[in-house]
């Protein structure tokens, strides 16, 4: 039995977004709990699809003594402020000091954090934890599928595991794998090696989904590389809208046999590179998407909505969740039973609450950040329903989570129904619509501010899915981004 400390500090940073992640953003709860420490780390994350909860369950069953450090997450955005980074690390390191006599550490991180002072935020977190616990205490880290993994991160840990699904339905499972790996390290006490191999090209978020090829086939084969002396192999697809040296996909293997570990990491990278030309698809302008949707609808009776993924304003990629490009195109198209969500528009929710259900108000809606190509929608909005914004998630991505989006409203303008919340959140769970009485199965057109995570709960009901390039900071095509810091010779797009 060992005394294992566990914590987490999650942020996915879009360096091309101007918003920041402040200390308050990490303290606030949303789909996941707000900043917690000590025993609350277990209590508040228990049963949720998170690596920290999976790790805790398995390590406890193994008979280990667990010490909660600090766990927190803020919605994806631009840089993490220096104040937030330092305040949270101070809490984290104080909790390690208070814990005393720690035998091992598990960290639940994202892997694509950039703070105002550190371009490799996660590398710096692990560096400080390594310094605090010393060279002999094993550290295992779980990272998001979108981690931009650095050599510094790898050099600080004894084991590294990455989610294997996008939508991330295996976050909890990844924590369980991490617990088994750390347990093995504690038992055999052999020195571990972690090998990193970075990819020569970026893969746009929308083509990374593991529900379709080529990613589906690649991830199905990862286990083949976990042979004797190799604890874990991982493939992170990277988070493209991040202008950092280590941006992009990376294969990582860890274990006690250096030669086998190197062979495994290189083997996984060869697998990815061999599929380069298969990472491809169509991006539609908003008007083109609506035209295509009409063509699909004209082909016959559909079993469910045509889903339009408003990927560039996806809050899960650092978007603000309030750009109006797709909404305006939906109004112009005039298709009955069109619904879009979720807009983060607290002023609209407040006004709607003030006038009450059944009444109307006029306002400049959305586009608060005035990003390139985006303008507010000036219109009259009818209030169809109001909600508390507090409800249980139903789909597999937010599984087990008690979602808190602040007061919500269902508005209607120009024949389009709009789901509006007070806090920004990716539209990746049908309960977000059901909360305001919308049955998404019955929609003709459903606009979702999400890139891929929506597929976990919506793909099964969709007649078709079209990816839309409307205004937003989560740029779908990395060739349109002006990188300055990425390592040289990385192709911005897979070669076809
Ligand atoms: Zn991710």
Coordinates of C-alpha atoms and ligand atoms in Angstrom, one line a residue:
X1 CA 0.0 0.0 0.0
X2 CA 1.3 3.4 -0.9
X3 CA 0.3 7.0 0.0
X4 CA -0.7 8.6 -3.3
X5 CA -1.4 12.3 -3.8
X6 CA -3.7 13.3 -6.6
X7 CA -4.7 16.6 -8.2
X8 CA -5.5 18.3 -11.4
X9 CA -5.2 21.7 -13.2
X10 CA -7.0 21.8 -16.6
X11 CA -6.9 24.3 -19.3
X12 CA -6.9 24.1 -23.1
X13 CA -5.5 27.4 -24.4
X14 CA -6.3 28.9 -27.8
X15 CA -3.5 31.4 -28.1
X16 CA -5.3 33.1 -31.0
X17 CA -8.3 34.0 -28.7
X18 CA -8.2 37.3 -26.9
X19 CA -10.2 36.2 -23.8
X20 CA -8.3 35.0 -20.7
X21 CA -8.8 32.3 -18.0
X22 CA -8.8 34.1 -14.6
X23 CA -8.6 32.6 -11.1
X24 CA -12.4 33.1 -10.8
X25 CA -12.9 31.0 -14.0
X26 CA -11.1 28.1 -12.3
X27 CA -13.1 28.6 -9.1
X28 CA -16.5 28.6 -10.8
X29 CA -18.3 25.3 -11.5
X30 CA -19.9 24.7 -15.0
X31 CA -20.3 21.2 -16.4
X32 CA -17.5 20.2 -14.1
X33 CA -16.9 21.1 -10.4
X34 CA -15.2 24.3 -9.5
X35 CA -11.8 24.4 -7.7
X36 CA -11.7 21.9 -4.9
X37 CA -9.1 20.5 -2.5
X38 CA -8.5 17.8 0.1
X39 CA -11.3 15.2 0.4
X40 CA -13.6 17.4 -1.9
X41 CA -11.4 16.3 -4.8
X42 CA -12.9 12.8 -4.4
X43 CA -16.4 13.8 -3.3
X44 CA -17.0 16.4 -6.0
X45 CA -15.5 14.5 -8.9
X46 CA -16.9 11.0 -7.9
X47 CA -18.8 9.3 -10.7
X48 CA -18.0 11.9 -13.3
X49 CA -16.3 11.0 -16.6
X50 CA -12.9 12.5 -15.4
X51 CA -9.5 10.9 -15.1
X52 CA -9.2 12.0 -11.5
X53 CA -12.4 10.1 -10.6
X54 CA -11.3 6.9 -12.5
X55 CA -7.9 7.0 -10.9
X56 CA -9.3 7.4 -7.4
X57 CA -11.8 4.5 -7.8
X58 CA -9.1 2.0 -8.9
X59 CA -6.3 3.1 -6.6
X60 CA -8.7 2.9 -3.6
X61 CA -9.7 -0.6 -4.6
X62 CA -6.0 -1.5 -4.7
X63 CA -5.8 -0.5 -1.1
X64 CA -3.7 2.7 -1.6
X65 CA -4.2 5.6 0.7
X66 CA -5.2 8.7 -1.3
X67 CA -4.5 12.3 -0.5
X68 CA -6.5 15.0 -2.4
X69 CA -4.4 18.0 -3.4
X70 CA -6.2 20.6 -5.6
X71 CA -8.3 19.9 -8.7
X72 CA -9.7 22.6 -11.0
X73 CA -10.6 23.3 -14.6
X74 CA -11.6 26.5 -16.5
X75 CA -13.4 26.6 -19.9
X76 CA -11.0 26.8 -22.9
X77 CA -10.1 30.3 -23.8
X78 CA -7.1 32.5 -24.5
X79 CA -4.1 32.6 -22.1
X80 CA -4.3 31.6 -18.4
X81 CA -3.5 34.8 -16.5
X82 CA -0.3 34.8 -14.5
X83 CA -2.2 35.5 -11.3
X84 CA -4.4 32.4 -11.8
X85 CA -1.4 30.2 -12.6
X86 CA 0.6 31.3 -9.6
X87 CA -2.3 31.3 -7.2
X88 CA -3.3 27.8 -8.1
X89 CA 0.2 26.4 -8.1
X90 CA 0.7 28.0 -4.7
X91 CA -2.3 26.1 -3.4
X92 CA -1.1 22.9 -5.2
X93 CA 2.4 23.0 -3.7
X94 CA 1.1 24.0 -0.2
X95 CA -1.2 20.9 -0.3
X96 CA 1.8 18.7 -1.3
X97 CA 3.8 20.1 1.5
X98 CA 0.9 19.5 4.0
X99 CA 0.4 16.0 2.8
X100 CA 3.9 14.9 3.9
X101 CA 5.5 11.5 3.1
X102 CA 4.0 11.0 -0.3
X103 CA 5.0 7.8 -2.1
X104 CA 3.6 8.7 -5.5
X105 CA 1.7 11.4 -7.4
X106 CA -1.1 11.3 -10.0
X107 CA -1.9 14.5 -12.0
X108 CA -5.0 15.0 -14.1
X109 CA -3.9 17.7 -16.6
X110 CA -5.0 18.8 -20.1
X111 CA -1.6 19.2 -21.8
X112 CA -2.4 22.3 -23.9
X113 CA -2.2 25.0 -21.2
X114 CA -0.4 28.3 -22.1
X115 CA -0.2 31.0 -19.4
X116 CA 0.9 34.6 -19.8
X117 CA 4.4 33.6 -18.5
X118 CA 4.7 30.0 -19.7
X119 CA 4.2 28.8 -23.2
X120 CA 4.3 25.2 -21.8
X121 CA 2.0 25.6 -18.8
X122 CA 1.7 21.8 -18.1
X123 CA 5.5 21.4 -18.4
X124 CA 5.9 24.1 -15.8
X125 CA 3.2 22.5 -13.5
X126 CA 5.0 19.1 -13.6
X127 CA 8.4 20.8 -13.2
X128 CA 7.3 22.4 -9.9
X129 CA 5.6 19.2 -8.7
X130 CA 8.8 17.2 -9.5
X131 CA 10.9 19.8 -7.6
X132 CA 8.5 19.6 -4.6
X133 CA 8.5 15.8 -4.3
X134 CA 12.1 15.1 -5.4
X135 CA 13.5 12.8 -8.1
X136 CA 12.5 9.4 -6.5
X137 CA 8.7 9.8 -6.1
X138 CA 7.0 8.3 -9.2
X139 CA 4.6 10.7 -11.0
X140 CA 2.1 9.6 -13.5
X141 CA 0.0 12.1 -15.6
X142 CA -3.2 11.7 -17.6
X143 CA -3.6 14.1 -20.5
X144 CA -6.4 15.2 -22.9
X145 CA -6.5 13.8 -26.4
X146 CA -5.7 17.4 -27.5
X147 CA -2.5 17.8 -25.5
X148 CA 0.4 19.5 -27.3
X149 CA 3.0 17.3 -25.5
X150 CA 6.4 18.7 -24.8
X151 CA 9.8 17.0 -24.0
X152 CA 9.7 19.0 -20.7
X153 CA 6.4 17.3 -19.6
X154 CA 7.8 13.9 -20.5
X155 CA 11.0 14.5 -18.6
X156 CA 9.2 15.2 -15.4
X157 CA 7.1 12.0 -15.2
X158 CA 7.4 8.2 -15.0
X159 CA 4.3 7.5 -16.9
X160 CA 1.9 9.3 -19.3
X161 CA -1.5 8.3 -20.6
X162 CA -3.7 10.2 -23.1
X163 CA -7.4 9.7 -23.7
X164 CA -8.1 7.5 -26.7
X165 CA -11.4 8.9 -27.8
X166 CA -12.7 12.1 -29.4
X167 CA -15.5 12.7 -28.2
X168 CA -13.7 12.0 -25.0
X169 CA -16.0 9.3 -23.6
X170 CA -13.0 7.5 -21.9
X171 CA -11.6 10.2 -19.5
X172 CA -12.5 8.1 -16.5
X173 CA -11.1 5.0 -18.1
X174 CA -7.8 6.9 -18.8
X175 CA -7.6 7.6 -15.0
X176 CA -8.1 3.9 -14.4
X177 CA -5.3 3.0 -16.7
X178 CA -3.1 5.5 -15.0
X179 CA -3.8 3.9 -11.6
X180 CA -2.7 0.5 -13.0
X181 CA 0.5 1.9 -14.4
X182 CA 1.4 3.8 -11.2
X183 CA 0.6 0.7 -9.1
X184 CA 3.0 -1.3 -11.3
X185 CA 5.8 1.3 -10.9
X186 CA 5.3 1.3 -7.1
X187 CA 5.5 -2.5 -7.1
X188 CA 8.5 -3.2 -9.3
X189 CA 10.4 0.1 -8.6
X190 CA 12.2 -0.1 -11.9
X191 CA 13.3 3.2 -13.5
X192 CA 11.0 4.4 -16.3
X193 CA 11.7 6.1 -19.6
X194 CA 9.3 8.3 -21.4
X195 CA 9.8 8.7 -25.2
X196 CA 8.2 11.5 -27.3
X197 CA 7.9 11.6 -31.1
X198 CA 6.2 14.7 -32.5
X199 CA 4.3 14.6 -35.8
X200 CA 5.4 16.4 -39.0
X201 CA 1.9 17.8 -39.6
X202 CA -1.1 19.3 -37.8
X203 CA -4.6 17.6 -37.9
X204 CA -7.6 20.0 -37.9
X205 CA -9.9 19.4 -34.9
X206 CA -12.9 18.4 -37.1
X207 CA -11.1 15.5 -38.7
X208 CA -9.7 14.1 -35.5
X209 CA -12.9 12.3 -34.5
X210 CA -12.3 8.7 -33.4
X211 CA -15.9 7.8 -34.4
X212 CA -14.7 7.8 -38.0
X213 CA -11.6 6.9 -40.0
X214 CA -8.7 7.3 -40.1
X215 CA -8.5 8.0 -36.3
X216 CA -10.9 5.2 -35.4
X217 CA -8.6 2.6 -37.0
X218 CA -5.4 4.1 -35.6
X219 CA -6.7 4.2 -32.0
X220 CA -8.0 0.6 -32.3
X221 CA -4.4 -0.5 -32.9
X222 CA -2.6 1.3 -30.1
X223 CA -2.7 -1.6 -27.7
X224 CA -0.6 -3.7 -30.1
X225 CA 2.4 -1.5 -29.1
X226 CA 2.0 -2.2 -25.3
X227 CA 4.4 -5.1 -25.1
X228 CA 6.7 -6.3 -22.3
X229 CA 8.6 -3.4 -20.7
X230 CA 6.2 -0.8 -22.2
X231 CA 3.6 0.4 -19.6
X232 CA 1.6 2.6 -21.9
X233 CA 1.5 4.0 -25.5
X234 CA -0.4 7.2 -26.3
X235 CA -1.2 9.3 -29.3
X236 CA -2.4 12.9 -28.7
X237 CA -3.8 14.6 -31.7
X238 CA -2.9 18.0 -30.4
X239 CA -4.8 21.3 -30.2
X240 CA -4.1 23.2 -33.5
X241 CA -5.1 26.8 -32.5
X242 CA -2.1 27.1 -30.2
X243 CA 1.0 28.9 -31.4
X244 CA 3.5 27.0 -29.3
X245 CA 6.6 25.0 -30.2
X246 CA 5.0 21.6 -29.4
X247 CA 1.7 22.2 -31.2
X248 CA 0.4 19.1 -33.0
X249 CA 0.0 15.3 -32.8
X250 CA 2.6 13.4 -30.7
X251 CA 3.2 9.7 -29.9
X252 CA 4.4 8.9 -26.4
X253 CA 5.4 5.6 -24.9
X254 CA 6.6 4.9 -21.3
X255 CA 8.0 1.9 -19.6
X256 CA 11.1 0.2 -18.1
X257 CA 12.6 -1.1 -21.3
X258 CA 14.2 1.9 -23.1
X259 CA 14.6 0.2 -26.5
X260 CA 11.1 -1.2 -26.5
X261 CA 9.7 2.1 -25.4
X262 CA 11.4 4.0 -28.2
X263 CA 10.3 1.3 -30.7
X264 CA 6.7 1.7 -29.5
X265 CA 6.6 5.5 -29.8
X266 CA 8.1 5.4 -33.3
X267 CA 5.7 2.6 -34.3
X268 CA 2.7 4.7 -33.3
X269 CA 4.0 7.7 -35.1
X270 CA 4.6 5.7 -38.3
X271 CA 0.9 4.5 -38.0
X272 CA -0.3 8.1 -37.9
X273 CA 2.0 9.3 -40.7
X274 CA 0.8 6.4 -42.9
X275 CA -2.8 7.7 -42.6
X276 CA -1.9 11.4 -43.4
X277 CA -3.9 11.6 -46.6
X278 CA -7.0 10.2 -45.0
X279 CA -7.5 13.2 -42.7
X280 CA -9.8 15.2 -44.9
X281 CA -13.4 16.5 -45.2
X282 CA -15.6 19.4 -46.3
X283 CA -16.0 22.7 -44.5
X284 CA -19.1 24.7 -45.6
X285 CA -19.8 28.4 -45.4
X286 CA -23.0 29.1 -43.5
X287 CA -25.1 29.7 -46.6
X288 CA -23.6 26.7 -48.4
X289 CA -24.4 24.5 -45.4
X290 CA -28.1 25.6 -45.4
X291 CA -28.3 25.0 -49.2
X292 CA -26.9 21.5 -48.7
X293 CA -29.2 20.9 -45.8
X294 CA -32.2 21.8 -48.1
X295 CA -30.9 19.3 -50.7
X296 CA -30.6 16.6 -48.1
X297 CA -34.2 17.3 -46.8
X298 CA -35.5 17.3 -50.4
X299 CA -34.3 13.7 -50.8
X300 CA -37.0 12.3 -48.5
X301 CA -38.4 12.0 -45.0
X302 CA -35.6 12.2 -42.5
X303 CA -35.3 10.4 -39.2
X304 CA -33.7 13.2 -37.3
X305 CA -32.2 16.7 -37.7
X306 CA -29.5 17.8 -40.1
X307 CA -26.8 19.0 -37.7
X308 CA -24.8 22.0 -38.5
X309 CA -21.6 22.1 -36.4
X310 CA -20.7 25.8 -35.7
X311 CA -17.2 24.6 -35.0
X312 CA -15.3 27.9 -35.1
X313 CA -17.4 29.3 -32.2
X314 CA -17.1 26.1 -30.2
X315 CA -16.5 27.1 -26.5
X316 CA -14.6 23.8 -26.2
X317 CA -12.0 25.3 -28.5
X318 CA -11.8 28.7 -26.9
X319 CA -14.8 30.2 -28.7
X320 CA -17.1 32.7 -26.9
X321 CA -20.3 30.9 -27.8
X322 CA -21.9 34.1 -29.1
X323 CA -21.1 34.6 -32.8
X324 CA -24.1 35.1 -35.0
X325 CA -22.9 33.9 -38.5
X326 CA -24.7 30.6 -38.6
X327 CA -27.8 31.9 -36.7
X328 CA -28.2 34.7 -39.4
X329 CA -27.9 32.1 -42.2
X330 CA -30.5 29.9 -40.5
X331 CA -33.0 32.8 -40.3
X332 CA -32.3 33.7 -44.0
X333 CA -32.9 30.0 -45.0
X334 CA -36.3 30.0 -43.4
X335 CA -36.5 26.3 -42.7
X336 CA -39.3 25.4 -40.2
X337 CA -38.2 23.9 -36.9
X338 CA -34.7 25.3 -36.9
X339 CA -32.9 25.4 -33.5
X340 CA -29.5 26.6 -32.5
X341 CA -27.5 26.5 -29.2
X342 CA -25.9 27.2 -26.9
X343 CA -25.4 31.0 -27.0
X344 CA -23.6 32.5 -24.0
X345 CA -25.6 35.7 -23.8
X346 CA -26.2 36.6 -20.1
X347 CA -27.7 40.0 -21.0
X348 CA -30.3 38.3 -23.2
X349 CA -31.2 35.8 -20.4
X350 CA -31.5 38.6 -17.9
X351 CA -33.8 40.6 -20.2
X352 CA -35.8 37.6 -21.0
X353 CA -36.3 36.8 -17.3
X354 CA -37.3 40.4 -16.8
X355 CA -40.1 40.5 -19.5
X356 CA -41.2 36.9 -18.8
X357 CA -42.4 33.9 -20.9
X358 CA -44.7 34.8 -23.8
X359 CA -43.4 38.4 -24.1
X360 CA -40.9 40.0 -26.5
X361 CA -38.0 42.3 -26.3
X362 CA -35.6 44.0 -28.8
X363 CA -31.8 43.9 -28.5
X364 CA -28.4 43.7 -30.2
X365 CA -27.8 39.9 -29.7
X366 CA -24.4 38.2 -29.5
X367 CA -21.0 39.2 -31.1
X368 CA -19.9 40.8 -27.8
X369 CA -16.2 40.4 -28.8
X370 CA -16.7 41.8 -32.3
X371 CA -14.3 39.3 -33.7
X372 CA -13.5 39.4 -37.4
X373 CA -16.5 39.0 -39.6
X374 CA -19.0 38.9 -36.7
X375 CA -21.7 41.5 -35.9
X376 CA -24.6 41.5 -33.4
X377 CA -28.1 40.4 -34.6
X378 CA -30.5 43.3 -34.0
X379 CA -33.9 41.8 -33.7
X380 CA -37.1 41.3 -31.6
X381 CA -36.9 38.1 -29.5
X382 CA -39.9 36.2 -28.1
X383 CA -39.3 34.4 -24.8
X384 CA -40.6 30.8 -25.2
X385 CA -39.2 29.3 -22.0
X386 CA -37.0 30.1 -19.0
X387 CA -34.8 27.6 -17.0
X388 CA -32.5 27.5 -14.0
X389 CA -29.6 26.1 -16.0
X390 CA -29.1 23.5 -13.4
X391 CA -29.6 19.9 -14.6
X392 CA -27.9 16.5 -14.9
X393 CA -26.1 15.6 -18.1
X394 CA -27.5 12.6 -20.0
X395 CA -24.9 11.9 -22.7
X396 CA -21.7 9.9 -22.4
X397 CA -19.3 12.9 -22.7
X398 CA -20.5 14.8 -19.6
X399 CA -21.6 11.5 -18.0
X400 CA -22.3 11.9 -14.3
X401 CA -21.9 15.7 -14.3
X402 CA -24.3 18.1 -12.7
X403 CA -24.3 20.9 -15.2
X404 CA -24.7 24.5 -14.0
X405 CA -25.0 27.1 -16.8
X406 CA -26.7 29.8 -14.8
X407 CA -30.2 31.0 -15.8
X408 CA -31.2 30.0 -19.3
X409 CA -33.8 31.1 -21.9
X410 CA -35.3 29.8 -25.0
X411 CA -35.8 32.6 -27.5
X412 CA -37.3 32.8 -31.0
X413 CA -36.6 35.3 -33.7
X414 CA -37.1 35.0 -37.5
X415 CA -38.6 31.5 -37.1
X416 CA -35.4 30.1 -35.4
X417 CA -35.4 29.0 -31.8
X418 CA -32.2 29.9 -29.8
X419 CA -31.1 28.2 -26.6
X420 CA -29.3 30.8 -24.5
X421 CA -27.3 30.4 -21.3
X422 CA -25.5 32.7 -18.8
X423 CA -22.2 30.8 -19.0
X424 CA -20.5 29.5 -22.1
X425 CA -20.5 25.7 -22.6
X426 CA -20.0 23.5 -25.6
X427 CA -23.4 22.0 -26.9
X428 CA -22.4 18.4 -26.3
X429 CA -25.4 17.0 -24.4
X430 CA -29.0 16.7 -25.4
X431 CA -30.1 17.6 -21.8
X432 CA -29.0 21.2 -22.6
X433 CA -31.9 21.5 -25.0
X434 CA -34.3 19.2 -23.1
X435 CA -33.9 21.5 -20.1
X436 CA -35.9 24.2 -22.1
X437 CA -38.4 21.7 -23.5
X438 CA -36.7 21.2 -26.9
X439 CA -36.9 17.6 -28.3
X440 CA -33.9 17.6 -30.6
X441 CA -35.2 14.5 -32.4
X442 CA -38.0 16.6 -33.8
X443 CA -35.8 19.5 -35.1
X444 CA -35.3 19.8 -38.9
X445 CA -32.1 21.9 -38.6
X446 CA -30.0 21.8 -35.4
X447 CA -27.1 24.3 -35.1
X448 CA -24.6 23.2 -32.4
X449 CA -21.7 25.3 -31.1
X450 CA -19.3 22.3 -31.0
X451 CA -16.6 20.7 -33.2
X452 CA -16.7 17.0 -32.4
X453 CA -17.8 16.3 -28.8
X454 CA -21.5 16.7 -29.8
X455 CA -21.1 13.5 -31.7
X456 CA -21.1 11.5 -28.4
X457 CA -24.8 12.3 -27.8
X458 CA -26.1 13.6 -31.1
X459 CA -24.6 11.6 -33.9
X460 CA -27.0 8.7 -33.4
X461 CA -30.1 11.0 -34.0
X462 CA -28.6 13.0 -36.9
X463 CA -29.8 12.5 -40.5
X464 CA -26.6 14.2 -41.6
X465 CA -23.8 16.3 -40.1
X466 CA -22.2 19.3 -41.9
X467 CA -19.2 21.2 -40.5
X468 CA -19.7 25.0 -40.9
X469 CA -17.0 27.7 -41.1
X470 CA -18.8 30.7 -39.5
X471 CA -17.1 33.5 -37.6
X472 CA -15.2 32.4 -34.5
X473 CA -11.8 32.1 -33.0
X474 CA -11.5 28.3 -33.1
X475 CA -10.2 28.4 -36.6
X476 CA -11.0 25.1 -38.4
X477 CA -8.3 25.3 -41.0
X478 CA -4.9 25.8 -39.4
X479 CA -3.5 27.1 -42.7
X480 CA -5.4 30.3 -42.0
X481 CA -3.5 30.9 -38.7
X482 CA -0.3 32.9 -38.4
X483 CA 2.0 30.7 -36.3
X484 CA 5.3 32.2 -35.1
X485 CA 6.5 29.8 -32.4
X486 CA 5.7 26.3 -33.7
X487 CA 8.7 24.1 -34.4
X488 CA 10.1 24.5 -38.0
X489 CA 8.9 22.5 -41.0
X490 CA 5.6 21.3 -39.4
X491 CA 2.9 21.2 -42.2
X492 CA -0.2 23.2 -41.2
X493 CA -2.5 20.6 -42.8
X494 CA -2.3 16.9 -43.7
X495 CA -1.1 16.4 -47.3
X496 CA -3.9 14.9 -49.5
Ligands
LIG1 ZN1 -9.9 17.6 -25.7

